[in-house]
Short mmCIF file of C-alpha atoms and ligand atoms in Angstrom, two decimals:
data_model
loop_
_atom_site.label_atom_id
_atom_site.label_comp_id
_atom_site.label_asym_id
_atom_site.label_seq_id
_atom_site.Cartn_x
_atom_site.Cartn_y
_atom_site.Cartn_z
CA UNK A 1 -109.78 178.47 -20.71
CA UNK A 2 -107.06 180.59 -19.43
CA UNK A 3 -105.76 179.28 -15.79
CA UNK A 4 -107.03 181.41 -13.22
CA UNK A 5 -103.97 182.66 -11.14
CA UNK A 6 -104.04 185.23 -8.67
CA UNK A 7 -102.41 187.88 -8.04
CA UNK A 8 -100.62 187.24 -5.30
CA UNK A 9 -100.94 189.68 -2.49
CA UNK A 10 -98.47 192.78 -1.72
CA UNK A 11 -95.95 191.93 0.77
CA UNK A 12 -94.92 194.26 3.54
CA UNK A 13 -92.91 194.29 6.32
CA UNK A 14 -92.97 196.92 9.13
CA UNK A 15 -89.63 197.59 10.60
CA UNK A 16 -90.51 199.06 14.23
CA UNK A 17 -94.18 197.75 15.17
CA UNK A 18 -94.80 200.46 17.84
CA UNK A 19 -97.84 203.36 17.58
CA UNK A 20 -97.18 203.80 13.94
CA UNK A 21 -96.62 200.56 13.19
CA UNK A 22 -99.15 198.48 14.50
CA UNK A 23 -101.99 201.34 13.28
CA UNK A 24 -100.68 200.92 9.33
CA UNK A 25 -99.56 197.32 9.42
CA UNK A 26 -102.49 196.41 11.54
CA UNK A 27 -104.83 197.97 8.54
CA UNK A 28 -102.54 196.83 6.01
CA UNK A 29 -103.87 193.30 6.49
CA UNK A 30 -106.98 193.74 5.01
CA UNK A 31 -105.04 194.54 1.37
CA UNK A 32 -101.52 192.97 1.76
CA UNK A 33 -99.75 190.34 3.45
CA UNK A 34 -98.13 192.17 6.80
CA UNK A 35 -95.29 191.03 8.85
CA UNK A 36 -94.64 193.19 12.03
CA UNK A 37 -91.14 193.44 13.01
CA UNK A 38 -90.60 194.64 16.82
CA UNK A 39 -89.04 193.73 20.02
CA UNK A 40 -89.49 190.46 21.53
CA UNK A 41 -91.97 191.44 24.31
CA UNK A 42 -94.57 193.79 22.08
CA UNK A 43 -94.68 190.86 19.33
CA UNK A 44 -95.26 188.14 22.20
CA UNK A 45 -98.07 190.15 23.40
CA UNK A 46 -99.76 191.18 20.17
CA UNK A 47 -98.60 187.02 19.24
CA UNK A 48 -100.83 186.62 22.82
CA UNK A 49 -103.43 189.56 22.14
CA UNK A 50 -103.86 189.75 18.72
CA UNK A 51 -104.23 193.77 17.23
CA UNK A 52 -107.35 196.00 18.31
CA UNK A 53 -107.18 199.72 16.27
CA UNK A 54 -109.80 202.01 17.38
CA UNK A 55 -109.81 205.88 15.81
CA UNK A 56 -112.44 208.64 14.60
CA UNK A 57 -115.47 207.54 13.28
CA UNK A 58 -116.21 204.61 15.28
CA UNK A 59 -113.58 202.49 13.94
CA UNK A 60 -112.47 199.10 15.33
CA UNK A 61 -110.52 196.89 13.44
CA UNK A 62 -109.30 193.44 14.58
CA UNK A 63 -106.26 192.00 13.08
CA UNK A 64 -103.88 188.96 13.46
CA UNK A 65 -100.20 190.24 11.70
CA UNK A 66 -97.33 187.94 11.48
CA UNK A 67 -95.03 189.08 14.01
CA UNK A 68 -90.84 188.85 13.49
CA UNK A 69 -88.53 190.34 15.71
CA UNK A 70 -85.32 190.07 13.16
CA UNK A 71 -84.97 192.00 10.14
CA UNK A 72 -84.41 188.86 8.38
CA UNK A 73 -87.83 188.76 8.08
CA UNK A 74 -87.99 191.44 5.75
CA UNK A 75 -86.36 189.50 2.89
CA UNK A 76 -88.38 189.71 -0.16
CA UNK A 77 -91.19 192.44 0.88
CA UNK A 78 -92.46 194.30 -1.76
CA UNK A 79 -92.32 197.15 0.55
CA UNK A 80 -90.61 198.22 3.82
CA UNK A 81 -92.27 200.63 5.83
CA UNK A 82 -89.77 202.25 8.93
CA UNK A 83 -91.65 203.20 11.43
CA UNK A 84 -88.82 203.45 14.32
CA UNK A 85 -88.14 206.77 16.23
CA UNK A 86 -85.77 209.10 14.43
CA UNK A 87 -82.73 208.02 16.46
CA UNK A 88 -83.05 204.51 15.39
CA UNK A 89 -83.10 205.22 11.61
CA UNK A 90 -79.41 204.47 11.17
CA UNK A 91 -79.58 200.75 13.52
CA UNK A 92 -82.84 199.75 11.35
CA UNK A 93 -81.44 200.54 8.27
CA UNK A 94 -78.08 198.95 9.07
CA UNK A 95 -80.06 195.52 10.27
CA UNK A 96 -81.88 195.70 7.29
CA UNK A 97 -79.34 195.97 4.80
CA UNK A 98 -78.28 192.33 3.97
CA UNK A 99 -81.89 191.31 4.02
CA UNK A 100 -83.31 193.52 0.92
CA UNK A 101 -83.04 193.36 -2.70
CA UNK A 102 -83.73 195.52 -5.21
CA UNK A 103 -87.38 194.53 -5.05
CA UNK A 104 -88.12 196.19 -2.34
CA UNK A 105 -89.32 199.66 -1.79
CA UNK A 106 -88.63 201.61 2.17
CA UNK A 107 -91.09 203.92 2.74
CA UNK A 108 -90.11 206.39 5.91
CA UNK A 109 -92.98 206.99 7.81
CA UNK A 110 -90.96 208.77 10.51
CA UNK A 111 -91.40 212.86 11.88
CA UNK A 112 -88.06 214.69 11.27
CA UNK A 113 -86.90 215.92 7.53
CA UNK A 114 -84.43 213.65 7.47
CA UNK A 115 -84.87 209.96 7.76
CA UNK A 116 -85.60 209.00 4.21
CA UNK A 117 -81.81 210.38 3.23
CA UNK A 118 -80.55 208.40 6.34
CA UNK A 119 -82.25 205.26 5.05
CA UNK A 120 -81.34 206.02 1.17
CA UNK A 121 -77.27 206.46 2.26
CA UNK A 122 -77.44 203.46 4.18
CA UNK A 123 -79.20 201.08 1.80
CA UNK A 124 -77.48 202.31 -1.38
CA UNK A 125 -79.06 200.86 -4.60
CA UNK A 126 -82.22 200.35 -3.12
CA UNK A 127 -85.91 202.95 -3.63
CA UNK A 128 -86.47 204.85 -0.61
CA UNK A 129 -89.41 206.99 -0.30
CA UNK A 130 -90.06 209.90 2.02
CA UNK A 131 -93.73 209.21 4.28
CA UNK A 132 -95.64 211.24 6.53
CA UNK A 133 -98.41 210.62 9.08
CA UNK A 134 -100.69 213.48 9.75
CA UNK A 135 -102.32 212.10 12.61
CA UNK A 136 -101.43 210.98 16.36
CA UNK A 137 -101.63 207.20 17.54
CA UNK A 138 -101.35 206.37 21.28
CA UNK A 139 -100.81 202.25 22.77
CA UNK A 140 -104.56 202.02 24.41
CA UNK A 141 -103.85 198.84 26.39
CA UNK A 142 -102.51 195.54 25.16
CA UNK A 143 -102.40 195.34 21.58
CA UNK A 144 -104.31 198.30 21.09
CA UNK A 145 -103.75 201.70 19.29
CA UNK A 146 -105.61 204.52 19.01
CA UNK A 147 -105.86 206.83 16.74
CA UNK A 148 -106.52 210.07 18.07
CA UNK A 149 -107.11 212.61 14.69
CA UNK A 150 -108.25 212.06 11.04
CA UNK A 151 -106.28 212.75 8.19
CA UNK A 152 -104.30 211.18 4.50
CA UNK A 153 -100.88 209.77 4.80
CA UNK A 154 -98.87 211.73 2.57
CA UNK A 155 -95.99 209.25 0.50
CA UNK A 156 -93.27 210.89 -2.26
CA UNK A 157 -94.83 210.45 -5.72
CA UNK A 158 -93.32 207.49 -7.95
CA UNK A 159 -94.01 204.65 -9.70
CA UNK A 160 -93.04 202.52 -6.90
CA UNK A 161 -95.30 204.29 -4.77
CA UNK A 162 -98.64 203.23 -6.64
CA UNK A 163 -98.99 199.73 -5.54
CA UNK A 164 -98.63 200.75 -1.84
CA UNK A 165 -101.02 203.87 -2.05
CA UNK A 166 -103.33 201.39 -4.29
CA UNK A 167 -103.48 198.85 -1.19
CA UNK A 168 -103.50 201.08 1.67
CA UNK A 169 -106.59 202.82 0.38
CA UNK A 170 -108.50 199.29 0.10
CA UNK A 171 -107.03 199.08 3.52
CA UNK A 172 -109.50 202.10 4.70
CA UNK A 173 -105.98 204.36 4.66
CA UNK A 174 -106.08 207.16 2.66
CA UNK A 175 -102.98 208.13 0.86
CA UNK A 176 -102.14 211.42 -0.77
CA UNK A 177 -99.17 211.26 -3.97
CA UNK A 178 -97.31 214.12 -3.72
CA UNK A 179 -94.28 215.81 -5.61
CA UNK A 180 -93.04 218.35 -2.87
CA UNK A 181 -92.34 215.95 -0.19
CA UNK A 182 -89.25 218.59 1.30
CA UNK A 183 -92.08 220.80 2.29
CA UNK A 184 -94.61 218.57 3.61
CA UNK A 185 -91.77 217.41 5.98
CA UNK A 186 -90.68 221.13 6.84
CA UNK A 187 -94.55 221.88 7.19
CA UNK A 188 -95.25 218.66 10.30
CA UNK A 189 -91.92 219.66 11.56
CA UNK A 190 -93.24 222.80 12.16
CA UNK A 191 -96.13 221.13 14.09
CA UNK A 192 -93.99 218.61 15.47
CA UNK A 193 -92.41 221.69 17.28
CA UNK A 194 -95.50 221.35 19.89
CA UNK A 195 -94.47 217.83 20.70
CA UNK A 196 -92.30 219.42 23.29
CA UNK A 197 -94.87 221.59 24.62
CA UNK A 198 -97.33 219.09 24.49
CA UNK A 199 -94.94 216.36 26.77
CA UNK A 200 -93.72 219.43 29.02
CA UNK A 201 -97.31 220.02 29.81
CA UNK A 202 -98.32 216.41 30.54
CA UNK A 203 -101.50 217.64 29.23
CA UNK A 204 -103.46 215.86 26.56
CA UNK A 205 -103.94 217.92 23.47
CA UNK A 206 -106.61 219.66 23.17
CA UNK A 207 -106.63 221.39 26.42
CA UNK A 208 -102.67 221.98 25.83
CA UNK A 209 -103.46 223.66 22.56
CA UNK A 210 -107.02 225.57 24.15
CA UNK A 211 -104.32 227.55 26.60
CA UNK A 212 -103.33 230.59 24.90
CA UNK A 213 -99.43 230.46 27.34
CA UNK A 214 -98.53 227.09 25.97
CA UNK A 215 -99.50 228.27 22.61
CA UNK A 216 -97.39 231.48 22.68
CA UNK A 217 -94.97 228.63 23.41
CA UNK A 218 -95.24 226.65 20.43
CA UNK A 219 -95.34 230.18 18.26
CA UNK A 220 -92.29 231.49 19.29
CA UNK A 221 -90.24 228.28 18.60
CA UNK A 222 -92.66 228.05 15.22
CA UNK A 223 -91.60 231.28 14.35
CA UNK A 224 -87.91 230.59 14.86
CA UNK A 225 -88.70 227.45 12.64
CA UNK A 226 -90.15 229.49 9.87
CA UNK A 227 -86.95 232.20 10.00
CA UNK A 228 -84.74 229.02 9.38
CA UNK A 229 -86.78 227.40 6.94
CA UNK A 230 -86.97 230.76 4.67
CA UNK A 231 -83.43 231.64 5.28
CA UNK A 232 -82.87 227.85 3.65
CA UNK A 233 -85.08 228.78 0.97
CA UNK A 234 -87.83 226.35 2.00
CA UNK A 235 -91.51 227.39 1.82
CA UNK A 236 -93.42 224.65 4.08
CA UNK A 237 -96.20 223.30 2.18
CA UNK A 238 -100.02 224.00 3.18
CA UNK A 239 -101.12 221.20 5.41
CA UNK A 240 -104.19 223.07 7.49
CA UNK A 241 -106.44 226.16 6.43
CA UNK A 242 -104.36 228.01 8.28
CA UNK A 243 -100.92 228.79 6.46
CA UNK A 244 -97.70 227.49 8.04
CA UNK A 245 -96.47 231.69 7.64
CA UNK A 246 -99.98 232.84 10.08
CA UNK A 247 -99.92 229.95 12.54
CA UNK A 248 -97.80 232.15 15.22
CA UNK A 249 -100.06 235.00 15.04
CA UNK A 250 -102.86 232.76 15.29
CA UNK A 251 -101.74 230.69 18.21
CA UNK A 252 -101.12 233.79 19.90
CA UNK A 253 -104.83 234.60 19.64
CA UNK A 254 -107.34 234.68 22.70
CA UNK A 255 -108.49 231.36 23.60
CA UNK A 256 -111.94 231.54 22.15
CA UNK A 257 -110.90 233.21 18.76
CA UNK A 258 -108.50 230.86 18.54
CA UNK A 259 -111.06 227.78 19.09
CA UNK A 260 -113.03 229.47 16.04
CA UNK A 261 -110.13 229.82 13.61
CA UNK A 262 -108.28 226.58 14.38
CA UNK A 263 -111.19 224.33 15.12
CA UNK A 264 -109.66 221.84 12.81
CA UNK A 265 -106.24 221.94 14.55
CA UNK A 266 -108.75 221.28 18.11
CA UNK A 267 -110.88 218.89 16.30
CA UNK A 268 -108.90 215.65 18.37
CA UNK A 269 -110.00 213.20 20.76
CA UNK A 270 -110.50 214.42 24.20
CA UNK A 271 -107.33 212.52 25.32
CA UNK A 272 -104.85 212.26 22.03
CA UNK A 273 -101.51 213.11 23.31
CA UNK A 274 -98.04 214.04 21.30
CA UNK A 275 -96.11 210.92 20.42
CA UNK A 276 -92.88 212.64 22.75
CA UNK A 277 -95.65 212.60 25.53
CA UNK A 278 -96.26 209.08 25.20
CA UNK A 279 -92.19 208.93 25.16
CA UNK A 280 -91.48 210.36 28.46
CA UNK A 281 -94.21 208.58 30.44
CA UNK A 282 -92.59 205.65 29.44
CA UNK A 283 -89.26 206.73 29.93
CA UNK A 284 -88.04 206.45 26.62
CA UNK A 285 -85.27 208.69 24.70
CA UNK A 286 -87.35 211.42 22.81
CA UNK A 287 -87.26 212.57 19.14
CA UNK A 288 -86.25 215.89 20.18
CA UNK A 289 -82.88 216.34 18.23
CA UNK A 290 -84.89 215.95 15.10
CA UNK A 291 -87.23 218.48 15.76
CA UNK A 292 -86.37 221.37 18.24
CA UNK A 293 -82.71 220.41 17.48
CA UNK A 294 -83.68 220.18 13.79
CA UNK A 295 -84.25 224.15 13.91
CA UNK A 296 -81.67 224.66 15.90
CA UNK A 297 -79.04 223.27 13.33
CA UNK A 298 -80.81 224.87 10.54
CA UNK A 299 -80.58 228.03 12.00
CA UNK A 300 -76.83 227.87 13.16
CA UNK A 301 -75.73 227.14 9.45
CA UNK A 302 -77.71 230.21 8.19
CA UNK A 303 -76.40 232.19 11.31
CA UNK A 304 -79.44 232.83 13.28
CA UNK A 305 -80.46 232.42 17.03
CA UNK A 306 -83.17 230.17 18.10
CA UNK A 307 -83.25 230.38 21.74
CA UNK A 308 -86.65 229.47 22.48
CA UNK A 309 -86.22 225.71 20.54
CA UNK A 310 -82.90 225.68 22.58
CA UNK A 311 -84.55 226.21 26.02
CA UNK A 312 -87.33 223.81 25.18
CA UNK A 313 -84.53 220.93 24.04
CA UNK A 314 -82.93 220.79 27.24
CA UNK A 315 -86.16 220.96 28.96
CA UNK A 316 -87.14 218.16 27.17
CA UNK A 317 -83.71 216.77 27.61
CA UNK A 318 -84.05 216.94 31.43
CA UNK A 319 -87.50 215.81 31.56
CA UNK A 320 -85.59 212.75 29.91
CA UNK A 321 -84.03 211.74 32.87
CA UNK A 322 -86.12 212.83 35.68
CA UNK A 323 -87.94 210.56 37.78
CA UNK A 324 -91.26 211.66 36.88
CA UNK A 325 -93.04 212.85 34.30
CA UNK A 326 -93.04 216.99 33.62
CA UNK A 327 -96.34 218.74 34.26
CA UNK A 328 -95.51 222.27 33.14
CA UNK A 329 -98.37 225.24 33.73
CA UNK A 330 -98.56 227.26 30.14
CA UNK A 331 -97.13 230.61 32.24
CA UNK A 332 -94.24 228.65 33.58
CA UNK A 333 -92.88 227.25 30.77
CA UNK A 334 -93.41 230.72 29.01
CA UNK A 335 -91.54 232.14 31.49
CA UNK A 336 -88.60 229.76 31.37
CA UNK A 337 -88.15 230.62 28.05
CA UNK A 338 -87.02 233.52 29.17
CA UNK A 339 -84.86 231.91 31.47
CA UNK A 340 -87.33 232.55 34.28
CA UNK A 341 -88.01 229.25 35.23
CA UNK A 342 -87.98 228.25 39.44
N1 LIG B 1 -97.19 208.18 17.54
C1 LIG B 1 -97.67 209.16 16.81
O1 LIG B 1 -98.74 209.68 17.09
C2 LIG B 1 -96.94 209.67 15.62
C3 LIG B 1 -95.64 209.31 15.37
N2 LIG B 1 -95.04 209.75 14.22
C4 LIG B 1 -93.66 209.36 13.94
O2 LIG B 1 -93.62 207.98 13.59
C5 LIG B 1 -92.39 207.41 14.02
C6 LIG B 1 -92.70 206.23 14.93
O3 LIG B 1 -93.32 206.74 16.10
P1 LIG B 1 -94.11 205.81 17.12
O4 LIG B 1 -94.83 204.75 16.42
O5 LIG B 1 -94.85 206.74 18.02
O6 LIG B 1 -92.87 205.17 17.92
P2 LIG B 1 -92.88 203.92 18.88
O7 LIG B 1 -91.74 204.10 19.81
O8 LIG B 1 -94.24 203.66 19.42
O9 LIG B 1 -92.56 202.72 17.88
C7 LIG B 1 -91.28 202.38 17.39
C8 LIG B 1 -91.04 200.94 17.79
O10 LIG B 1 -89.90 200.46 17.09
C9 LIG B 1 -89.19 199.64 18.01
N3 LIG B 1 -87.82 199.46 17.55
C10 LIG B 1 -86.82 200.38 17.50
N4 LIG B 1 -85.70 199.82 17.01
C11 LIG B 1 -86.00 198.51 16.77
C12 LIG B 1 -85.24 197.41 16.28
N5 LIG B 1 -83.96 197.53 15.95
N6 LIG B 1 -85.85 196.21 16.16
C13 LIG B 1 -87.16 196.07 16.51
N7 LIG B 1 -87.93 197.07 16.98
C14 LIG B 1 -87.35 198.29 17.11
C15 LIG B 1 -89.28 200.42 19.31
O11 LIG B 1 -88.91 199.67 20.42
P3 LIG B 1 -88.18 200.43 21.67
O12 LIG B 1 -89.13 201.47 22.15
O13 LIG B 1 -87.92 199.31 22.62
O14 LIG B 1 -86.92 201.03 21.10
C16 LIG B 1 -90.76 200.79 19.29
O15 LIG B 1 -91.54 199.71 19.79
C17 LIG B 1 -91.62 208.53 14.71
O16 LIG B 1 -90.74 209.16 13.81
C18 LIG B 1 -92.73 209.50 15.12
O17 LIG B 1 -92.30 210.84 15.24
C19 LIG B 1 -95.69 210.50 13.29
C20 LIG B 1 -96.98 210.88 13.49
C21 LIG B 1 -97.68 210.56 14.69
C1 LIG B 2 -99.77 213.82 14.93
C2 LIG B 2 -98.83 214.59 15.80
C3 LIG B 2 -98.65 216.00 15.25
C4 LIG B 2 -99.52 214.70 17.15
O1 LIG B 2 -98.84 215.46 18.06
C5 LIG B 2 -97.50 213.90 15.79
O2 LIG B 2 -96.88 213.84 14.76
C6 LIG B 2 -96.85 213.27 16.97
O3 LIG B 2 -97.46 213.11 18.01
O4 LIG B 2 -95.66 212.89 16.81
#
């Protein structure tokens, strides 16, 4: 008789256990073997708590990750996924670096089009992969995250991507393989755009979006986004029923067409925020250079204007370092893009 060995289990560490984190390493433990790498106080208190994930469809999942808070603990994963805020791309994969070998695939689950290329130039010789995450994920109490909207997590297409996609669907997350990974990225960015609106308004989600002046907001720094994505000769993929070109001249619809023709985009949990919301209420640095600013920068080097992602940046910006959280109205911020603002 043959010996029965097992398989051992994937490995996977999770460099940045925060909203993202926790919700796919958290699952992750029902397929792989999960190490969550964070700061010293979140991994005492999940160490303390343990992980609760609650999201649509009634789920609650309980999990006990290992916790690390080096990336030392990363050595010999089978897979690294980065889950830190844009701006801490370069530090995470610089701490990384002497810990991985060329086992190891990053994945980049990160907003922004560019993290995967900061990760790849900074961990030369090793597979990175570009990630996205579709839907929002708020810190509920102590060692809980919810998860606020359904959705697939969309990885780049490779061989080294199979064994990951393979466990995270066991894991109850859906994963979609695909070869155009550019656009998906240009396509959230575009919808990333309302992270800014969403934060300015201090509103949750759905009623931000069910306000016809915060969405005339979000489509006139969506339409600047589209200018510069087709003056770079980059069509954003398809990631709603409504195309990424129509989405200004929908948002700019009356509220209750609007609520007909984007149900999906309105189909969230009464009180699912943006994760830049969640940002400024705990007075954190936002991810605003990668996504306003990303727009602006691509429109500079194909010399247009972009005024209204400008304004919103150093609203956002200011909002930074203010001593309490912004509460815009939809008209006001509308009319400060105009410069209007008292
Ligand atoms: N939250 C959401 O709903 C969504 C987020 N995303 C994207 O996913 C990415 C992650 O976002 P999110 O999970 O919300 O971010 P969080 O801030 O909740 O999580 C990131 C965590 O990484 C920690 N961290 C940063 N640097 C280090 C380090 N060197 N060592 C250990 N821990 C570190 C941060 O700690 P500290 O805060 O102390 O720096 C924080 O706890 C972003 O790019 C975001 O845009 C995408 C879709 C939805
Ligand atoms: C899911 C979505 C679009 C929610 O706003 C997001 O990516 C974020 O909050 O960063």
């Amino acid at each position: 008789m043959p010996e029965d060995r097992a398989v051992p289990p994937l490995r996977i560490a999770v460099f940045g256990a925060g909203s993202i984190g926790c919700r796919l390493g958290g699952a992750l433990t029902a397929a792989a073997a999960v190490t969550l790498i964070g700061r010293p106080a979140a991994m005492a208190e999940l160490d303390r708590t343990g992980l609760t994930l609650t999201g649509p469809g009634g789920l609650r999942t309980e999990a006990r990750p290992a916790t690390a808070v080096d990336a030392s603990a990363a050595a010999g994963a089978d897979y690294v996924l980065v889950t830190v805020k844009s701006a801490d791309t370069a530090d995470a994969a610089r701490l990384l670096a002497p810990h991985l070998d060329d086992r190891t695939t990053v994945i980049s689950f990160q907003n922004g089009l560019h993290n995967a290329r900061v990760l790849a130039e900074a961990l030369p010789g090793r597979r990175v992969l570009a990630g996205m995450v579709p839907y929002n994920v708020v810190r509920s109490g102590p060692g809980a995250f919810h998860q606020g909207t359904a959705g697939r997590l969309m990885l780049e297409r490779a061989d080294a991507a199979e064994p990951f996609a393979a466990a995270a669907r066991t894991a109850g997350l859906p994963v979609e393989l695909r070869g155009d990974m550019p656009r998906v990225q240009a396509a959230k960015l575009l919808m990333n755009l309302n992270n800014a609106v969403n934060a300015l308004s201090g509103r949750p989600l759905r009623e931000q979006l069910g306000s016809r002046p915060y969405r005339l907001v979000l489509a006139r720094c969506q339409r600047e986004g589209l200018a510069a994505f087709r003056a770079a000769g980059l069509a954003p993929a398809r990631l709603s029923p409504v195309p990424a070109r129509w989405m200004p001249a929908v948002l700019g619809l009356p509220d209750a067409l609007f609520r007909r023709i984007a149900a999906a985009s309105l189909r969230v949990d009464a009180q699912a925020r943006s994760s830049m919301w969640e940002d400024l209420r705990r007075g954190r640095r936002t991810e605003v250079d990668s996504l306003q600013g990303e727009v602006l920068a691509l429109a500079a080097r194909h010399g247009l204007a972009a005024p209204a992602n400008r304004r919103l940046l150093e609203l956002v910006r200011a909002a930074e370092s203010a001593d309490a959280p912004p509460s815009w109205s939809g008209p006001d911020l509308l009319a400060a893009l105009d410069g209007q603002d008292g």
